[in-house]
Amino acid sequence: MADAVVGIIGMGDMGKMYARALAAAGWKVHASDLPDKTSGLREEFACNANITVLDNGQLVSRSSDWIMYSVEAKHIASVVAHCGPSTKLNAVVGGQTSTKAPEIAAFEAHLPPDIEIVTCHSLHGPKVNPKGQPLAIIPHRVKHPSSITLVEDILSCLESNYVRLTAEQHDRITADTQAVTHAAFLSMGAAWHANNQFPWEIPRYIGGVENVKINLMFRIYSNKWHVYAGLAILNPAAKAQIRQYAESVSALFKLMLAGDREGLRSRILTARDAVFGRRREGHEQLLLQDELLDRFSLGEKPATRVKNNHLSLLAMVDCWWKLGIVPYDHMICSTPLFRLWLGITEYVFRTSEFLDECIDTAIADNTFRADDLEFTFGARDWSERVDLGNMVWLRQHTLFLLPFAMPCHAMLIWFNLPRTATARNSKRFKSTLSRGSRRRRAWGMK
């Protein structure tokens, strides 16, 4: 259907990214958002002949051949209830929410039963070039294979790597790769804020692994708060993982305070062997190397590197071990953030001298002890807020920290970081995608 019309309900950052990309490829796009944003959107896209901003989502549903809902996960049910019954006969419907459980529930509840559902999820933010990034394609209710073909044809202009999954597989993988990653960096920002520190101004936080940690923290805080809150609260698999990360942080910190070197070492090495111990095809070389780690610094590198125990990284592998997660299995559906987070974690755990240094520092050096204390508090606080399931509290907490975590000069450095790291590891990522395709075929999926 070369003349198919694409409908986008919700013109936030991701909705606009999709609209521009699809329109540039020649697709006709019908779009809508809240009524008070309509005039502004029409002005913004006035020069784009392929994008038509309609008055409401019902008109988009009535006139489009593939309708994509690009709204916050917490609003998906009400929006689909309002617009879904107007869906055009024989149209295909999907969504771009990061958590598929509430999205699929909304579609099943409010779409006419003859409407086919082929949903999707671009596993990156709106400021990342989609070329080469994973794009989950989720055929949920399909009678005609042509419906899947239509969606894949429409999205082919993004030049992303398609990954076919079920909604349940998608939510489990995104929980494994994103929920704890977000929790770690939100807790990191909270700790630095609590200690009245700007880490890019402190020599002990400049150089190597520290560069990536700080830049990733900035990137997390640069995204919309609802992305993390929705994933944490609405993804069925996320709460347990965030809780385990907080428990891992607390358990390791207590071993550090007790001076229990053998207990700490035994636990860390057990976690290392469980996560990194098996030799894996395509994973012999480290994801990140020293020269790359040092390239993206926010300050002048000190003459002598200050040793750090890297509690946030130790706890991540401990968490993966406790949950039985092998992160390489999820590279097929990983975000740029996760690949960088895995890269620095792998660097620490697969460099024996560095890992030994972390353990020794954790026991014998109190330089980072106050920071570790606040980080432990931050991880537990985030976990408790998620367990309570209160979106308002998560919003208030994240927005309170935002001014601290957003120096504009750092963003210029960040936006080069994932691009460079991805370029360095493109062969490994493609190799993982290939293995993932074989694994999906074993699951009976295309």
PDB file of C-alpha atoms in Angstrom, residues 286-411:
ATOM      1  CA  LEU A 286      35.757  -5.570  25.634  1.00  0.00           C
ATOM      2  CA  LEU A 287      32.953  -3.269  24.519  1.00  0.00           C
ATOM      3  CA  LEU A 288      34.859  -0.181  25.696  1.00  0.00           C
ATOM      4  CA  GLN A 289      38.599   0.492  25.720  1.00  0.00           C
ATOM      5  CA  ASP A 290      40.725   2.910  27.759  1.00  0.00           C
ATOM      6  CA  GLU A 291      41.229   5.433  24.970  1.00  0.00           C
ATOM      7  CA  LEU A 292      37.470   5.730  24.450  1.00  0.00           C
ATOM      8  CA  LEU A 293      36.732   6.049  28.161  1.00  0.00           C
ATOM      9  CA  ASP A 294      39.134   8.972  28.516  1.00  0.00           C
ATOM     10  CA  ARG A 295      37.932  10.836  25.445  1.00  0.00           C
ATOM     11  CA  PHE A 296      34.693  12.208  26.897  1.00  0.00           C
ATOM     12  CA  SER A 297      35.786  14.123  29.970  1.00  0.00           C
ATOM     13  CA  LEU A 298      33.956  17.064  31.532  1.00  0.00           C
ATOM     14  CA  GLY A 299      37.082  18.418  33.209  1.00  0.00           C
ATOM     15  CA  GLU A 300      40.846  18.238  33.267  1.00  0.00           C
ATOM     16  CA  LYS A 301      42.075  14.741  34.040  1.00  0.00           C
ATOM     17  CA  PRO A 302      44.174  14.653  37.253  1.00  0.00           C
ATOM     18  CA  ALA A 303      47.813  13.568  37.068  1.00  0.00           C
ATOM     19  CA  THR A 304      47.084  10.601  39.354  1.00  0.00           C
ATOM     20  CA  ARG A 305      43.834   8.663  39.045  1.00  0.00           C
ATOM     21  CA  VAL A 306      41.788   8.525  42.233  1.00  0.00           C
ATOM     22  CA  LYS A 307      40.718   4.966  43.024  1.00  0.00           C
ATOM     23  CA  ASN A 308      36.995   4.256  43.356  1.00  0.00           C
ATOM     24  CA  ASN A 309      35.121   1.167  44.499  1.00  0.00           C
ATOM     25  CA  HIS A 310      32.408   1.750  41.848  1.00  0.00           C
ATOM     26  CA  LEU A 311      29.591   0.563  44.083  1.00  0.00           C
ATOM     27  CA  SER A 312      26.992   1.306  41.394  1.00  0.00           C
ATOM     28  CA  LEU A 313      28.707  -1.094  38.973  1.00  0.00           C
ATOM     29  CA  LEU A 314      29.393  -3.801  41.551  1.00  0.00           C
ATOM     30  CA  ALA A 315      25.730  -3.704  42.554  1.00  0.00           C
ATOM     31  CA  MET A 316      24.591  -3.951  38.941  1.00  0.00           C
ATOM     32  CA  VAL A 317      26.364  -7.265  38.385  1.00  0.00           C
ATOM     33  CA  ASP A 318      25.247  -8.490  41.810  1.00  0.00           C
ATOM     34  CA  CYS A 319      21.681  -7.648  40.791  1.00  0.00           C
ATOM     35  CA  TRP A 320      22.010  -9.461  37.458  1.00  0.00           C
ATOM     36  CA  TRP A 321      23.394 -12.497  39.274  1.00  0.00           C
ATOM     37  CA  LYS A 322      20.565 -12.554  41.821  1.00  0.00           C
ATOM     38  CA  LEU A 323      17.945 -12.246  39.071  1.00  0.00           C
ATOM     39  CA  GLY A 324      19.605 -14.767  36.749  1.00  0.00           C
ATOM     40  CA  ILE A 325      20.077 -12.168  33.995  1.00  0.00           C
ATOM     41  CA  VAL A 326      22.827 -12.544  31.397  1.00  0.00           C
ATOM     42  CA  PRO A 327      22.948  -9.067  29.810  1.00  0.00           C
ATOM     43  CA  TYR A 328      24.460 -10.222  26.513  1.00  0.00           C
ATOM     44  CA  ASP A 329      21.235 -12.123  25.812  1.00  0.00           C
ATOM     45  CA  HIS A 330      19.441  -8.770  25.644  1.00  0.00           C
ATOM     46  CA  MET A 331      21.822  -6.888  23.353  1.00  0.00           C
ATOM     47  CA  ILE A 332      19.373  -7.636  20.549  1.00  0.00           C
ATOM     48  CA  CYS A 333      16.867  -5.231  22.125  1.00  0.00           C
ATOM     49  CA  SER A 334      19.205  -2.872  23.945  1.00  0.00           C
ATOM     50  CA  THR A 335      19.279   0.905  24.016  1.00  0.00           C
ATOM     51  CA  PRO A 336      22.443   2.986  23.472  1.00  0.00           C
ATOM     52  CA  LEU A 337      22.392   3.726  27.211  1.00  0.00           C
ATOM     53  CA  PHE A 338      22.340   0.060  28.145  1.00  0.00           C
ATOM     54  CA  ARG A 339      25.167  -0.815  25.778  1.00  0.00           C
ATOM     55  CA  LEU A 340      27.351   1.878  27.347  1.00  0.00           C
ATOM     56  CA  TRP A 341      26.334   0.822  30.870  1.00  0.00           C
ATOM     57  CA  LEU A 342      27.154  -2.796  30.043  1.00  0.00           C
ATOM     58  CA  GLY A 343      30.409  -1.630  28.456  1.00  0.00           C
ATOM     59  CA  ILE A 344      31.767   0.059  31.572  1.00  0.00           C
ATOM     60  CA  THR A 345      30.464  -2.725  33.819  1.00  0.00           C
ATOM     61  CA  GLU A 346      32.154  -5.322  31.649  1.00  0.00           C
ATOM     62  CA  TYR A 347      35.342  -3.230  31.636  1.00  0.00           C
ATOM     63  CA  VAL A 348      35.497  -3.264  35.446  1.00  0.00           C
ATOM     64  CA  PHE A 349      34.624  -6.937  35.908  1.00  0.00           C
ATOM     65  CA  ARG A 350      36.699  -8.377  33.078  1.00  0.00           C
ATOM     66  CA  THR A 351      39.828  -6.388  33.927  1.00  0.00           C
ATOM     67  CA  SER A 352      41.158  -8.361  36.907  1.00  0.00           C
ATOM     68  CA  GLU A 353      43.496  -5.647  38.177  1.00  0.00           C
ATOM     69  CA  PHE A 354      40.715  -3.068  38.072  1.00  0.00           C
ATOM     70  CA  LEU A 355      38.253  -5.318  39.899  1.00  0.00           C
ATOM     71  CA  ASP A 356      40.832  -6.134  42.595  1.00  0.00           C
ATOM     72  CA  GLU A 357      41.427  -2.412  42.991  1.00  0.00           C
ATOM     73  CA  CYS A 358      37.686  -1.815  43.446  1.00  0.00           C
ATOM     74  CA  ILE A 359      37.509  -4.433  46.199  1.00  0.00           C
ATOM     75  CA  ASP A 360      40.601  -3.097  47.982  1.00  0.00           C
ATOM     76  CA  THR A 361      39.309   0.468  47.744  1.00  0.00           C
ATOM     77  CA  ALA A 362      35.904  -0.547  49.086  1.00  0.00           C
ATOM     78  CA  ILE A 363      37.516  -1.881  52.261  1.00  0.00           C
ATOM     79  CA  ALA A 364      40.560   0.312  52.837  1.00  0.00           C
ATOM     80  CA  ASP A 365      39.704   3.731  51.386  1.00  0.00           C
ATOM     81  CA  ASN A 366      36.997   6.048  52.735  1.00  0.00           C
ATOM     82  CA  THR A 367      37.331   8.707  50.019  1.00  0.00           C
ATOM     83  CA  PHE A 368      33.975   7.825  48.452  1.00  0.00           C
ATOM     84  CA  ARG A 369      32.239   6.623  51.615  1.00  0.00           C
ATOM     85  CA  ALA A 370      29.919   9.639  51.968  1.00  0.00           C
ATOM     86  CA  ASP A 371      28.999   9.385  48.293  1.00  0.00           C
ATOM     87  CA  ASP A 372      28.308   5.659  48.668  1.00  0.00           C
ATOM     88  CA  LEU A 373      26.076   6.332  51.677  1.00  0.00           C
ATOM     89  CA  GLU A 374      23.927   8.808  49.749  1.00  0.00           C
ATOM     90  CA  PHE A 375      23.873   6.492  46.740  1.00  0.00           C
ATOM     91  CA  THR A 376      22.557   3.678  48.944  1.00  0.00           C
ATOM     92  CA  PHE A 377      19.855   5.996  50.280  1.00  0.00           C
ATOM     93  CA  GLY A 378      19.015   7.088  46.740  1.00  0.00           C
ATOM     94  CA  ALA A 379      18.675   3.537  45.409  1.00  0.00           C
ATOM     95  CA  ARG A 380      16.412   2.532  48.283  1.00  0.00           C
ATOM     96  CA  ASP A 381      14.326   5.703  47.941  1.00  0.00           C
ATOM     97  CA  TRP A 382      13.763   5.133  44.212  1.00  0.00           C
ATOM     98  CA  SER A 383      12.797   1.497  44.862  1.00  0.00           C
ATOM     99  CA  GLU A 384      10.307   2.449  47.575  1.00  0.00           C
ATOM    100  CA  ARG A 385       8.709   5.117  45.388  1.00  0.00           C
ATOM    101  CA  VAL A 386       8.327   2.603  42.568  1.00  0.00           C
ATOM    102  CA  ASP A 387       6.843  -0.006  44.925  1.00  0.00           C
ATOM    103  CA  LEU A 388       4.217   2.520  46.041  1.00  0.00           C
ATOM    104  CA  GLY A 389       3.326   3.106  42.392  1.00  0.00           C
ATOM    105  CA  ASN A 390       2.774   6.842  42.779  1.00  0.00           C
ATOM    106  CA  MET A 391       3.506   8.652  39.503  1.00  0.00           C
ATOM    107  CA  VAL A 392       3.188  12.066  41.154  1.00  0.00           C
ATOM    108  CA  TRP A 393       5.928  11.306  43.678  1.00  0.00           C
ATOM    109  CA  LEU A 394       8.261  10.062  40.954  1.00  0.00           C
ATOM    110  CA  ARG A 395       7.592  13.178  38.895  1.00  0.00           C
ATOM    111  CA  GLN A 396       8.250  15.508  41.835  1.00  0.00           C
ATOM    112  CA  HIS A 397      11.455  13.701  42.757  1.00  0.00           C
ATOM    113  CA  THR A 398      12.856  13.690  39.221  1.00  0.00           C
ATOM    114  CA  LEU A 399      11.966  17.306  38.443  1.00  0.00           C
ATOM    115  CA  PHE A 400      13.430  18.435  41.780  1.00  0.00           C
ATOM    116  CA  LEU A 401      16.825  17.041  40.765  1.00  0.00           C
ATOM    117  CA  LEU A 402      16.678  18.153  37.137  1.00  0.00           C
ATOM    118  CA  PRO A 403      18.257  21.650  37.459  1.00  0.00           C
ATOM    119  CA  PHE A 404      21.251  20.150  39.261  1.00  0.00           C
ATOM    120  CA  ALA A 405      21.828  17.450  36.662  1.00  0.00           C
ATOM    121  CA  MET A 406      21.590  19.481  33.474  1.00  0.00           C
ATOM    122  CA  PRO A 407      24.621  21.721  32.779  1.00  0.00           C
ATOM    123  CA  CYS A 408      24.242  22.477  29.094  1.00  0.00           C
ATOM    124  CA  HIS A 409      27.926  22.080  28.200  1.00  0.00           C
ATOM    125  CA  ALA A 410      27.847  18.433  29.239  1.00  0.00           C
ATOM    126  CA  MET A 411      25.155  17.586  26.707  1.00  0.00           C
TER     127      MET A 411
END
